[in-house]
Amino acid sequence: MIASFTLANSQVFQLPPPDQVADHLAANVPRGPSRLVSWVPMMAFFAVLVISLTFDHVIAAVLPWMALVAVLWFVSARARRVRRLERQVVEVEEMVMLRHHLPTLERAWQLLPSLVDVPAIHGRMVSCIAHCLDQLQVYDSAILAYSFLIDRLPGDHDQAVRLSIERSVAQLQIDHLTDADDNLRGLRGLVLSINNTVINGAYQFSQLVQHVRTNHFEDAVALAPVLVEQLRPLGVEAAYGHALMALSYHHLSDSSGKADVDVWWHRATLLMPAVELIHRFGELRVLDDRSIPSGDQV
Amino acid sequence: MMESDGLSQSGDRADGGSLKPPDAELVLPAFVPATLRRQLLVDSVIWWMFTVALMAALGFILVVVDQQESFGMLVCFVLFGAAWILFNLTNARVAQQLPQIVQLIEAGGRETESLIRHVTLRRPLHRAVRLLVYHRMAMLRYRQRRFTEVVVICRSILSYTLGPARQVKAHLLIMMAEAGVECRDWHGVGAALAELHRCRLSLAEALRLLALQTRYQVQFGDDHPALDGIEHKMLMADLMSSEHCGATNALLSIAASRSNRPDLARRLWQRAQLLCTPQQLEEVKSAVMPTHQGRDISASSGDTSS
């Protein structure tokens, strides 16, 4: 799927295909600050000192002071640049929070090359790119970006586990079922060892997606008794889980299951509009236009 | 350079909320405003003494040494450079430790207290650096739920000219307001909220302000202002963490119930039930109980989570 939008300067930014994402990430691997650039001011400073000692002239006497001023200016300029980049990264992260995915992706894409010498914030920007690609349903590209980050984090790091879960969900979305299954199996032990309710919730959600994608609706429904509790830490994003549970009951439809479909769909649409749910999981379209049970019936 | 520990050893456990047992010896003593005032004064005195001494030394050398000789000027330069580096080295080291302190606070652990204490005793520090260190101390106390002390620290820091430390002003105000809510210091909360409306806020800070203001308005029965722009507020609340989003929905539900808008109240309460645990919802209800007249919300709206 290729979407595009028009920029203010009349350029068109197109959603990048996997090859383009791989090239962009490979070309902008975090390298850390250049050692040469770090040492140049000091080297220049000592060179000026030597010159000052060598020549007995009033200009030679003033040179160290000028060099000192230059070094101070250089150091403060570098610090200002890092602060400016950090501000820009925070702005991009806020745009992600506000779900402006397309403009965010474009901005993050353009900002990434300037972050290669600031590894601390480079990863945050790649994470934004991966998230935006995921939300814009360019799953192949998103998987590449997730993998780029996961490969650079310790395997048992909270963030690595969270990204692995998101990558698994993206793999399930494009029917890479075997890859997703391998990932989720590998994560099971780690998730249990991490005392993080958000990660646990995300893992439960990925399992639910897996059951739905593989048409194991009975297994999905078996998660129902504890699903509200387990998905709660995900906030309004839990709506996707509730909607998939409604879909699972729908596919197992018998007379008793109809009420469950309504209850779960009602929960989902309480947290998120149906149009957003359907946008991410197209198969939920069959549940649209369902009657919403009144409060007393739920 | 280190100074002797002039901080109070009494500890502030009036709120009873410390994570440490009451009889545990505190590594970092309770905050005393006078100590911060004295430390800033000492820093300032050292700075002026340093400047005057340096200028005097430079003047003396320039008078005594033949100015045509570059060696004399070089001596001046080395003297100035060495003194400047000495003075700023402490500040640079402390400034480098500030992000580390934040990470330690988020991770928890006793070493945070010892690190902050160690840093507060260093001198001379620039005013902004010292104020930022005490900002971290406020963060630590907030994490430890020592809200009374948080209010005192934040109020004390904000009473000074922040200068380059003004980047944390909004965060200080938010911490002060949130701690004030816990301490029921409503006057302080109101003042902090008013000041926050004059600050430039990040999105995360704006969300915390929304949660705080909703709590404040519902607490005092300002239900109609609380419900103004309700759809926008709900969208903003959706960006919060699950617990805060649920609590904000629950508070708005109480306001809607009191404003005789039962459908809205029911919808908000059902959302809150999906986002908060029953215990968290009970805490929200009990927090606004003195003015809460809609205690039957949960009964009338149905339970979405069971």
Coordinates of C-alpha atoms in Angstrom, one line a residue:
Chain A
M1 CA 0.0 0.0 0.0
I2 CA 1.5 3.3 -1.0
A3 CA 0.0 6.5 0.4
S4 CA 1.3 9.9 -0.1
F5 CA 0.6 13.5 0.9
T6 CA 1.7 16.9 -0.2
L7 CA 4.2 18.8 1.8
A8 CA 4.2 22.5 2.2
N9 CA 7.1 22.8 -0.2
S10 CA 5.3 20.8 -2.8
Q11 CA 7.5 17.7 -2.4
V12 CA 5.7 14.4 -2.0
F13 CA 6.6 12.0 0.7
Q14 CA 5.7 8.4 -0.1
L15 CA 5.5 5.6 2.4
P16 CA 8.8 3.9 2.1
P17 CA 8.9 0.3 0.9
P18 CA 11.1 -2.2 2.9
D19 CA 14.1 -1.7 0.6
Q20 CA 14.1 2.0 1.2
V21 CA 13.7 1.6 4.9
A22 CA 16.6 -0.9 5.0
D23 CA 18.8 1.5 3.0
H24 CA 17.9 4.5 5.2
L25 CA 18.6 2.7 8.4
A26 CA 21.9 1.2 7.1
A27 CA 23.0 4.6 6.0
N28 CA 22.2 6.1 9.3
V29 CA 23.6 3.6 11.9
P30 CA 24.4 5.3 15.2
R31 CA 28.1 5.9 15.4
G32 CA 28.5 8.1 18.4
P33 CA 30.3 11.4 18.4
S34 CA 33.4 11.6 16.2
R35 CA 36.6 11.3 18.2
L36 CA 38.4 13.5 15.7
V37 CA 35.9 16.3 16.1
S38 CA 36.1 15.9 19.9
W39 CA 39.9 16.2 19.9
V40 CA 40.3 18.9 17.2
P41 CA 39.6 21.8 19.6
M42 CA 42.2 20.6 22.1
M43 CA 44.7 19.9 19.4
A44 CA 44.2 23.3 17.9
F45 CA 44.5 24.8 21.4
F46 CA 47.8 23.2 22.2
A47 CA 49.1 24.1 18.7
V48 CA 48.3 27.7 19.5
L49 CA 50.1 27.4 22.8
V50 CA 53.2 26.1 21.1
I51 CA 53.1 28.9 18.6
S52 CA 52.7 31.4 21.4
L53 CA 55.7 30.1 23.2
T54 CA 57.8 29.9 20.1
F55 CA 57.3 33.4 18.8
D56 CA 58.0 36.4 20.9
H57 CA 55.4 38.8 19.6
V58 CA 52.4 40.5 21.0
I59 CA 50.1 38.7 18.6
A60 CA 51.5 35.4 19.8
A61 CA 50.7 36.5 23.3
V62 CA 47.1 37.2 22.4
L63 CA 46.6 34.0 20.4
P64 CA 45.9 31.6 23.4
W65 CA 43.1 33.9 24.6
M66 CA 41.6 33.8 21.1
A67 CA 42.0 30.1 21.0
L68 CA 40.3 29.7 24.4
V69 CA 37.3 31.8 23.2
A70 CA 37.1 29.6 20.1
V71 CA 37.2 26.4 22.1
L72 CA 34.5 27.7 24.4
W73 CA 32.3 28.7 21.4
F74 CA 32.8 25.3 19.8
V75 CA 31.9 23.4 22.9
S76 CA 28.8 25.5 23.6
A77 CA 27.7 25.2 19.9
R78 CA 27.9 21.4 20.1
A79 CA 25.9 21.4 23.3
R80 CA 23.3 23.7 21.8
R81 CA 23.0 21.4 18.8
V82 CA 22.4 18.4 21.0
R83 CA 19.8 20.3 22.9
R84 CA 18.1 21.4 19.7
L85 CA 18.0 17.8 18.4
E86 CA 16.6 16.6 21.7
R87 CA 13.8 19.2 21.5
Q88 CA 13.0 18.0 17.9
V89 CA 12.9 14.4 19.0
V90 CA 10.5 15.2 21.8
E91 CA 8.3 17.1 19.3
V92 CA 8.2 14.0 17.1
E93 CA 7.4 11.8 20.0
E94 CA 4.5 14.1 20.9
M95 CA 3.2 13.9 17.3
V96 CA 3.3 10.1 17.7
M97 CA 1.3 10.3 20.8
L98 CA -1.2 12.5 19.0
R99 CA -1.4 9.9 16.3
H100 CA -0.4 12.1 13.4
H101 CA 1.4 9.2 11.9
L102 CA 2.1 10.3 8.4
P103 CA 3.6 13.8 9.1
T104 CA 5.5 12.2 12.0
L105 CA 7.0 9.6 9.8
E106 CA 8.2 12.2 7.3
R107 CA 9.7 14.4 10.0
A108 CA 11.4 11.4 11.7
W109 CA 12.7 10.2 8.4
Q110 CA 14.3 13.5 7.7
L111 CA 15.6 14.0 11.2
L112 CA 17.3 10.6 11.5
P113 CA 20.6 11.4 9.5
S114 CA 21.4 14.2 11.9
L115 CA 21.1 11.9 14.9
V116 CA 23.8 9.3 14.0
D117 CA 26.3 11.0 16.4
V118 CA 23.8 11.1 19.2
P119 CA 23.1 7.4 19.9
A120 CA 21.0 8.2 23.0
I121 CA 18.2 9.7 20.9
H122 CA 18.8 7.9 17.6
G123 CA 17.0 4.8 18.9
R124 CA 14.0 6.8 20.0
M125 CA 13.7 8.2 16.5
V126 CA 13.9 4.8 14.9
S127 CA 11.3 3.6 17.4
C128 CA 9.0 6.4 16.2
I129 CA 9.6 5.5 12.6
A130 CA 8.8 1.8 13.3
H131 CA 5.6 2.7 15.2
C132 CA 4.4 5.0 12.5
L133 CA 5.0 2.5 9.8
D134 CA 3.1 -0.1 11.9
Q135 CA 0.2 2.2 12.4
L136 CA 0.2 3.2 8.7
Q137 CA 0.0 -0.6 7.9
V138 CA 3.3 -0.7 6.0
Y139 CA 4.1 -3.9 8.0
D140 CA 7.1 -5.1 6.0
S141 CA 8.9 -1.9 6.6
A142 CA 7.8 -1.7 10.2
I143 CA 9.2 -5.2 10.8
L144 CA 12.6 -4.1 9.4
A145 CA 12.6 -1.0 11.7
Y146 CA 11.6 -3.1 14.7
S147 CA 14.4 -5.6 13.9
F148 CA 16.9 -2.9 13.6
L149 CA 16.2 -1.8 17.2
I150 CA 15.8 -5.2 18.7
D151 CA 19.2 -6.3 17.3
R152 CA 20.9 -3.4 19.1
L153 CA 19.3 -4.0 22.5
P154 CA 20.1 -6.7 25.1
G155 CA 17.6 -9.5 24.6
D156 CA 16.1 -9.3 28.0
H157 CA 15.8 -5.5 28.0
D158 CA 12.2 -4.4 28.7
Q159 CA 12.2 -2.3 25.6
A160 CA 13.5 -5.1 23.4
V161 CA 10.8 -7.4 24.7
R162 CA 8.1 -4.7 24.0
L163 CA 9.4 -4.1 20.5
S164 CA 9.6 -7.9 19.8
I165 CA 5.9 -8.2 20.8
E166 CA 5.0 -5.3 18.5
R167 CA 7.0 -6.9 15.7
S168 CA 5.2 -10.2 16.2
V169 CA 1.8 -8.4 15.9
A170 CA 3.0 -6.8 12.7
Q171 CA 4.1 -10.2 11.4
L172 CA 0.7 -11.6 12.2
Q173 CA -0.9 -8.8 10.3
I174 CA 0.8 -9.9 7.1
D175 CA 0.4 -13.6 7.8
H176 CA 4.0 -14.3 8.7
L177 CA 2.6 -16.8 11.1
T178 CA 5.6 -19.0 11.6
D179 CA 7.9 -16.0 12.3
A180 CA 5.4 -14.6 14.7
D181 CA 4.9 -17.9 16.5
D182 CA 8.7 -18.4 16.9
N183 CA 9.0 -14.9 18.3
L184 CA 6.1 -15.3 20.7
R185 CA 7.3 -18.7 21.9
G186 CA 10.8 -17.2 22.6
L187 CA 9.3 -14.3 24.5
R188 CA 7.1 -16.4 26.8
G189 CA 9.7 -17.0 29.5
L190 CA 11.0 -13.4 29.3
V191 CA 7.5 -11.9 29.7
L192 CA 6.9 -14.1 32.7
S193 CA 10.1 -13.0 34.3
I194 CA 9.5 -9.3 33.7
N195 CA 7.3 -7.6 36.3
N196 CA 5.8 -5.1 33.9
T197 CA 2.1 -5.1 33.5
V198 CA 2.2 -3.2 30.2
I199 CA 4.5 -5.8 28.6
N200 CA 2.3 -8.6 30.0
G201 CA -0.8 -6.9 28.6
A202 CA 0.9 -6.4 25.2
Y203 CA 1.9 -10.1 25.2
Q204 CA -1.6 -11.2 26.0
F205 CA -2.9 -9.0 23.2
S206 CA -0.4 -10.6 20.7
Q207 CA -1.5 -14.1 21.7
L208 CA -5.1 -13.0 21.1
V209 CA -4.2 -11.7 17.6
Q210 CA -2.4 -15.0 16.9
H211 CA -5.5 -17.0 17.9
V212 CA -7.7 -14.9 15.6
R213 CA -5.3 -14.9 12.7
T214 CA -5.0 -18.7 12.9
N215 CA -8.7 -19.1 13.3
H216 CA -8.3 -20.7 16.7
F217 CA -11.3 -18.9 18.1
E218 CA -11.9 -21.4 20.9
D219 CA -8.4 -20.6 22.2
A220 CA -9.2 -16.9 21.9
V221 CA -12.4 -17.2 23.8
A222 CA -10.6 -19.2 26.5
L223 CA -8.7 -15.9 27.3
A224 CA -12.0 -14.0 28.0
P225 CA -12.3 -14.4 31.7
V226 CA -9.1 -12.5 32.5
L227 CA -8.8 -10.4 29.4
V228 CA -10.2 -7.1 30.8
E229 CA -7.8 -7.4 33.7
Q230 CA -4.8 -8.3 31.6
L231 CA -5.4 -5.7 28.9
R232 CA -6.2 -2.9 31.3
P233 CA -2.6 -1.5 31.5
L234 CA -2.7 -0.9 27.7
G235 CA -5.2 1.9 28.2
V236 CA -7.5 2.7 25.3
E237 CA -5.4 0.4 23.1
A238 CA -7.1 -2.4 25.0
A239 CA -10.1 -1.7 22.7
Y240 CA -8.4 -3.7 19.9
G241 CA -8.3 -6.7 22.2
H242 CA -11.9 -6.4 23.3
A243 CA -12.9 -6.0 19.6
L244 CA -11.0 -9.2 18.6
M245 CA -12.6 -11.0 21.5
A246 CA -16.0 -9.9 20.1
L247 CA -14.9 -11.2 16.7
S248 CA -13.9 -14.5 18.2
Y249 CA -17.4 -14.9 19.8
H250 CA -18.9 -13.9 16.5
H251 CA -17.2 -16.7 14.7
L252 CA -18.2 -19.2 17.3
S253 CA -21.7 -17.8 17.0
D254 CA -24.4 -19.7 18.8
S255 CA -27.4 -18.2 20.6
S256 CA -25.5 -17.8 23.8
G257 CA -22.5 -16.2 22.1
K258 CA -24.5 -13.3 20.6
A259 CA -24.7 -11.6 23.9
D260 CA -21.0 -12.0 24.5
V261 CA -20.3 -10.4 21.1
D262 CA -22.4 -7.4 22.0
V263 CA -20.7 -7.1 25.4
W264 CA -17.2 -7.2 24.0
W265 CA -17.9 -4.9 21.1
H266 CA -19.5 -2.5 23.5
R267 CA -16.4 -2.5 25.6
A268 CA -14.2 -1.9 22.5
T269 CA -16.3 1.0 21.2
L270 CA -16.5 2.5 24.6
L271 CA -12.7 3.0 24.4
M272 CA -12.2 3.7 20.7
P273 CA -14.5 4.5 17.8
A274 CA -15.5 1.6 15.6
V275 CA -14.0 3.2 12.6
E276 CA -10.5 3.2 14.2
L277 CA -10.9 -0.5 15.2
I278 CA -11.9 -1.4 11.7
H279 CA -9.1 0.6 10.2
R280 CA -6.5 -1.5 12.0
F281 CA -8.3 -4.9 11.8
G282 CA -10.4 -4.9 8.7
E283 CA -12.1 -8.2 9.6
L284 CA -13.9 -6.3 12.4
R285 CA -16.1 -4.8 9.7
V286 CA -18.6 -7.7 10.2
L287 CA -19.3 -6.3 13.7
D288 CA -20.0 -2.8 12.7
D289 CA -23.6 -1.6 13.2
R290 CA -24.2 -3.9 16.1
S291 CA -26.7 -2.7 18.7
I292 CA -25.0 -1.4 21.8
P293 CA -26.4 -2.9 25.0
S294 CA -27.8 -0.4 27.5
G295 CA -25.8 0.1 30.7
D296 CA -28.2 -2.0 32.8
Q297 CA -27.9 -5.0 30.5
V298 CA -24.0 -5.1 30.4
Chain B
M1 CA 35.0 20.7 47.9
M2 CA 32.5 19.5 50.5
E3 CA 30.8 21.1 53.3
S4 CA 29.8 19.6 56.7
D5 CA 26.3 18.3 56.8
G6 CA 24.2 21.2 57.9
L7 CA 20.9 19.5 57.0
S8 CA 18.3 18.5 59.5
Q9 CA 18.4 14.9 60.6
S10 CA 14.9 14.9 61.9
G11 CA 13.2 13.7 58.7
D12 CA 9.8 14.6 57.6
R13 CA 7.5 11.7 58.2
A14 CA 4.4 13.7 59.0
D15 CA 2.6 12.2 56.0
G16 CA 3.6 8.7 57.0
G17 CA 4.0 7.8 53.4
S18 CA 7.7 7.1 53.3
L19 CA 8.7 3.9 51.6
K20 CA 11.3 3.3 54.3
P21 CA 10.4 2.0 57.7
P22 CA 9.9 4.9 60.2
D23 CA 12.9 3.9 62.3
A24 CA 15.3 3.5 59.3
E25 CA 18.2 6.0 59.3
L26 CA 17.8 8.3 56.3
V27 CA 20.8 8.7 54.0
L28 CA 19.5 12.0 52.7
P29 CA 18.1 14.3 55.5
A30 CA 14.8 16.0 55.2
F31 CA 14.9 19.3 53.2
V32 CA 15.2 22.5 55.1
P33 CA 14.7 25.7 53.1
A34 CA 17.4 27.6 55.2
T35 CA 20.0 25.1 54.1
L36 CA 19.4 25.8 50.5
R37 CA 19.4 29.5 51.2
R38 CA 22.8 29.2 53.0
Q39 CA 24.3 27.0 50.3
L40 CA 23.3 29.5 47.6
L41 CA 24.8 32.3 49.6
V42 CA 28.1 30.4 50.1
D43 CA 28.2 29.6 46.4
S44 CA 27.7 33.2 45.6
V45 CA 30.4 34.4 48.1
I46 CA 32.9 31.9 46.7
W47 CA 32.2 33.0 43.2
W48 CA 32.8 36.7 44.0
M49 CA 35.9 35.9 46.0
F50 CA 37.2 33.9 43.2
T51 CA 36.5 36.6 40.6
V52 CA 38.1 39.3 42.7
A53 CA 41.1 37.2 43.5
L54 CA 41.6 36.3 39.9
M55 CA 41.3 39.9 38.8
A56 CA 43.7 41.0 41.4
A57 CA 46.2 38.3 40.4
L58 CA 45.9 39.2 36.8
G59 CA 46.4 42.9 37.5
F60 CA 49.4 42.2 39.7
I61 CA 51.1 40.1 37.0
L62 CA 50.3 42.6 34.2
V63 CA 51.9 45.4 36.3
V64 CA 54.9 43.4 37.4
V65 CA 55.7 41.5 34.2
D66 CA 57.0 43.2 31.0
Q67 CA 54.0 43.1 28.7
Q68 CA 56.2 42.7 25.6
E69 CA 57.2 39.3 26.8
S70 CA 54.8 36.6 25.7
F71 CA 55.9 34.5 28.7
G72 CA 54.3 36.9 31.1
M73 CA 51.1 36.9 29.2
L74 CA 51.3 33.1 29.0
V75 CA 51.5 33.0 32.8
C76 CA 48.4 35.1 33.0
F77 CA 46.7 32.8 30.6
V78 CA 47.7 29.6 32.5
L79 CA 46.6 31.1 35.8
F80 CA 43.2 32.1 34.4
G81 CA 42.7 28.8 32.6
A82 CA 43.6 26.7 35.6
A83 CA 41.3 28.7 37.9
W84 CA 38.5 28.7 35.4
I85 CA 38.8 24.9 34.9
L86 CA 39.0 24.3 38.7
F87 CA 35.9 26.4 39.3
N88 CA 33.8 24.8 36.6
L89 CA 35.0 21.2 37.0
T90 CA 32.7 20.6 40.0
N91 CA 29.7 22.1 38.1
A92 CA 30.4 20.0 35.0
R93 CA 30.7 16.8 37.1
V94 CA 27.5 17.5 38.9
A95 CA 25.7 18.5 35.7
Q96 CA 26.8 15.1 34.2
Q97 CA 25.4 13.3 37.2
L98 CA 21.9 14.8 36.9
P99 CA 20.6 12.4 34.2
Q100 CA 22.1 9.5 36.1
I101 CA 20.2 10.6 39.2
V102 CA 16.9 10.7 37.2
Q103 CA 17.6 7.1 36.0
L104 CA 18.3 6.0 39.6
I105 CA 15.1 7.6 40.9
E106 CA 13.1 5.8 38.2
A107 CA 14.8 2.5 39.0
G108 CA 14.5 3.0 42.8
G109 CA 17.2 2.1 45.2
R110 CA 19.0 3.5 48.2
E111 CA 22.0 4.8 46.3
T112 CA 19.9 7.6 44.9
E113 CA 19.7 9.2 48.3
S114 CA 23.4 9.0 48.9
L115 CA 24.2 10.3 45.5
I116 CA 21.9 13.3 45.9
R117 CA 23.3 14.0 49.4
H118 CA 26.9 13.8 48.1
V119 CA 26.0 16.2 45.3
T120 CA 24.2 18.7 47.5
L121 CA 27.3 19.0 49.7
R122 CA 29.6 19.9 46.8
R123 CA 30.6 23.5 46.3
P124 CA 30.8 25.9 44.7
L125 CA 28.0 25.2 42.3
H126 CA 26.3 27.6 39.9
R127 CA 22.9 28.6 41.2
A128 CA 21.1 26.8 38.3
V129 CA 23.0 23.6 38.9
R130 CA 22.2 23.6 42.6
L131 CA 18.6 24.3 42.0
L132 CA 18.5 21.4 39.5
V133 CA 20.0 19.1 42.1
Y134 CA 17.2 20.0 44.5
H135 CA 14.7 19.5 41.7
R136 CA 16.0 15.9 41.6
M137 CA 15.6 15.7 45.3
A138 CA 11.9 16.7 44.9
M139 CA 11.5 14.0 42.3
L140 CA 13.0 11.4 44.7
R141 CA 10.7 12.5 47.6
Y142 CA 7.7 12.4 45.2
R143 CA 8.6 8.9 44.3
Q144 CA 8.9 8.1 48.0
R145 CA 5.4 9.6 48.5
R146 CA 6.8 12.1 51.0
F147 CA 4.4 14.7 49.7
T148 CA 4.8 17.3 52.5
E149 CA 8.5 17.5 51.8
V150 CA 7.9 17.7 48.0
V151 CA 5.7 20.8 48.5
V152 CA 8.3 22.5 50.7
I153 CA 11.2 21.7 48.2
C154 CA 9.3 22.9 45.2
R155 CA 8.0 26.0 46.9
S156 CA 11.5 26.8 48.1
I157 CA 13.1 26.3 44.6
L158 CA 10.4 28.4 42.9
S159 CA 11.1 31.3 45.3
Y160 CA 14.5 31.8 43.6
T161 CA 15.2 33.2 40.2
L162 CA 15.6 30.0 38.2
G163 CA 17.7 31.3 35.3
P164 CA 18.9 28.4 33.1
A165 CA 17.0 26.0 35.4
R166 CA 13.6 27.5 34.3
Q167 CA 13.3 24.4 32.1
V168 CA 12.0 22.5 35.1
K169 CA 9.6 25.2 36.4
A170 CA 6.5 23.5 34.9
H171 CA 7.6 20.2 36.3
L172 CA 8.2 21.7 39.7
L173 CA 4.7 23.3 39.6
I174 CA 3.1 20.0 38.6
M175 CA 4.9 18.1 41.3
M176 CA 3.9 20.7 43.9
A177 CA 0.3 20.6 42.8
E178 CA 0.1 16.8 42.7
A179 CA 1.8 16.6 46.1
G180 CA -0.5 19.4 47.3
V181 CA -3.6 17.3 46.3
E182 CA -2.3 14.4 48.4
C183 CA -1.6 16.7 51.3
R184 CA -5.0 18.5 50.8
D185 CA -3.1 21.8 50.5
W186 CA -5.8 23.2 48.2
H187 CA -4.7 26.8 48.3
G188 CA -1.2 25.7 47.1
V189 CA -2.8 23.6 44.4
G190 CA -4.9 26.4 43.1
A191 CA -1.9 28.8 43.0
A192 CA 0.2 26.2 41.2
L193 CA -2.5 25.5 38.6
A194 CA -2.9 29.2 38.0
E195 CA 0.8 29.5 37.4
L196 CA 0.9 26.4 35.2
H197 CA -1.6 28.1 32.8
R198 CA 1.0 30.8 32.3
C199 CA 3.8 28.3 31.4
R200 CA 4.7 26.7 28.1
L201 CA 4.0 23.0 28.6
S202 CA 5.0 19.9 26.8
L203 CA 2.3 17.4 25.9
A204 CA 3.1 15.2 28.8
E205 CA 2.9 18.2 31.2
A206 CA -0.4 19.4 29.6
L207 CA -1.9 15.9 30.2
R208 CA -0.8 16.0 33.9
L209 CA -2.3 19.5 34.1
L210 CA -5.6 18.3 32.7
A211 CA -5.7 15.4 35.2
L212 CA -4.9 17.8 38.1
Q213 CA -7.3 20.5 37.1
T214 CA -10.1 17.9 36.7
R215 CA -9.5 16.6 40.1
Y216 CA -9.4 20.1 41.6
Q217 CA -12.6 21.2 39.9
V218 CA -14.5 18.0 40.8
Q219 CA -13.2 18.2 44.3
F220 CA -14.7 21.7 44.8
G221 CA -17.9 21.0 42.9
D222 CA -17.0 23.1 39.8
D223 CA -18.8 20.5 37.7
H224 CA -19.8 22.7 34.7
P225 CA -16.2 24.0 34.1
A226 CA -15.0 20.5 34.5
L227 CA -17.3 19.3 31.8
D228 CA -16.6 22.1 29.4
G229 CA -15.1 20.7 26.2
I230 CA -15.8 17.2 27.4
E231 CA -15.1 15.4 24.1
H232 CA -11.7 17.1 23.8
K233 CA -10.9 16.3 27.4
M234 CA -11.7 12.7 26.8
L235 CA -9.5 12.6 23.7
M236 CA -6.7 14.1 25.7
A237 CA -7.3 11.7 28.6
D238 CA -6.9 8.8 26.1
L239 CA -3.3 9.8 25.7
M240 CA -2.6 9.3 29.4
S241 CA -1.5 6.1 31.1
S242 CA -4.3 3.7 31.8
E243 CA -4.7 4.5 35.5
H244 CA -4.7 8.3 35.0
C245 CA -7.0 8.0 32.0
G246 CA -9.4 5.9 34.0
A247 CA -9.2 8.3 37.0
T248 CA -9.9 11.3 34.9
N249 CA -12.9 9.5 33.3
A250 CA -14.2 8.6 36.7
L251 CA -13.9 12.2 38.0
L252 CA -15.7 13.5 34.9
S253 CA -18.3 10.9 35.4
I254 CA -18.9 12.2 39.0
A255 CA -19.2 15.7 37.6
A256 CA -21.6 14.6 34.9
S257 CA -23.7 12.7 37.5
R258 CA -23.9 15.8 39.7
S259 CA -24.8 17.9 36.7
N260 CA -27.7 15.7 35.9
R261 CA -26.3 14.2 32.7
P262 CA -26.9 10.5 33.4
D263 CA -26.0 9.2 29.9
L264 CA -22.6 10.9 29.9
A265 CA -22.0 9.9 33.5
R266 CA -22.8 6.2 32.6
R267 CA -20.5 6.2 29.6
L268 CA -17.6 7.8 31.4
W269 CA -18.0 5.5 34.4
Q270 CA -18.0 2.4 32.1
R271 CA -14.8 3.6 30.4
A272 CA -13.3 4.2 33.9
Q273 CA -14.2 0.6 34.8
L274 CA -12.3 -0.7 31.9
L275 CA -9.2 1.4 32.6
C276 CA -9.0 1.3 36.4
T277 CA -9.1 -1.6 38.9
P278 CA -12.0 -1.5 41.3
Q279 CA -9.6 -0.5 44.0
Q280 CA -8.3 2.5 42.0
L281 CA -11.9 3.6 41.4
E282 CA -12.7 3.3 45.1
E283 CA -9.7 5.6 45.8
V284 CA -11.0 8.1 43.2
K285 CA -14.5 8.1 44.7
S286 CA -13.2 8.3 48.3
A287 CA -10.9 11.2 47.4
V288 CA -13.9 13.4 46.3
M289 CA -16.3 11.9 48.8
P290 CA -16.9 15.1 50.8
T291 CA -18.6 16.8 47.9
H292 CA -19.5 13.6 46.0
Q293 CA -23.3 13.2 45.6
G294 CA -23.2 10.6 42.8
R295 CA -22.2 7.5 44.8
D296 CA -24.7 5.4 42.9
I297 CA -22.9 5.8 39.6
S298 CA -21.5 2.3 39.6
A299 CA -24.8 0.8 40.6
S300 CA -26.8 2.6 37.9
S301 CA -24.3 2.2 35.0
G302 CA -23.7 -1.5 35.0
D303 CA -20.5 -3.3 35.3
T304 CA -18.5 -3.5 32.1
S305 CA -15.6 -5.4 33.4
S306 CA -17.1 -8.5 35.0

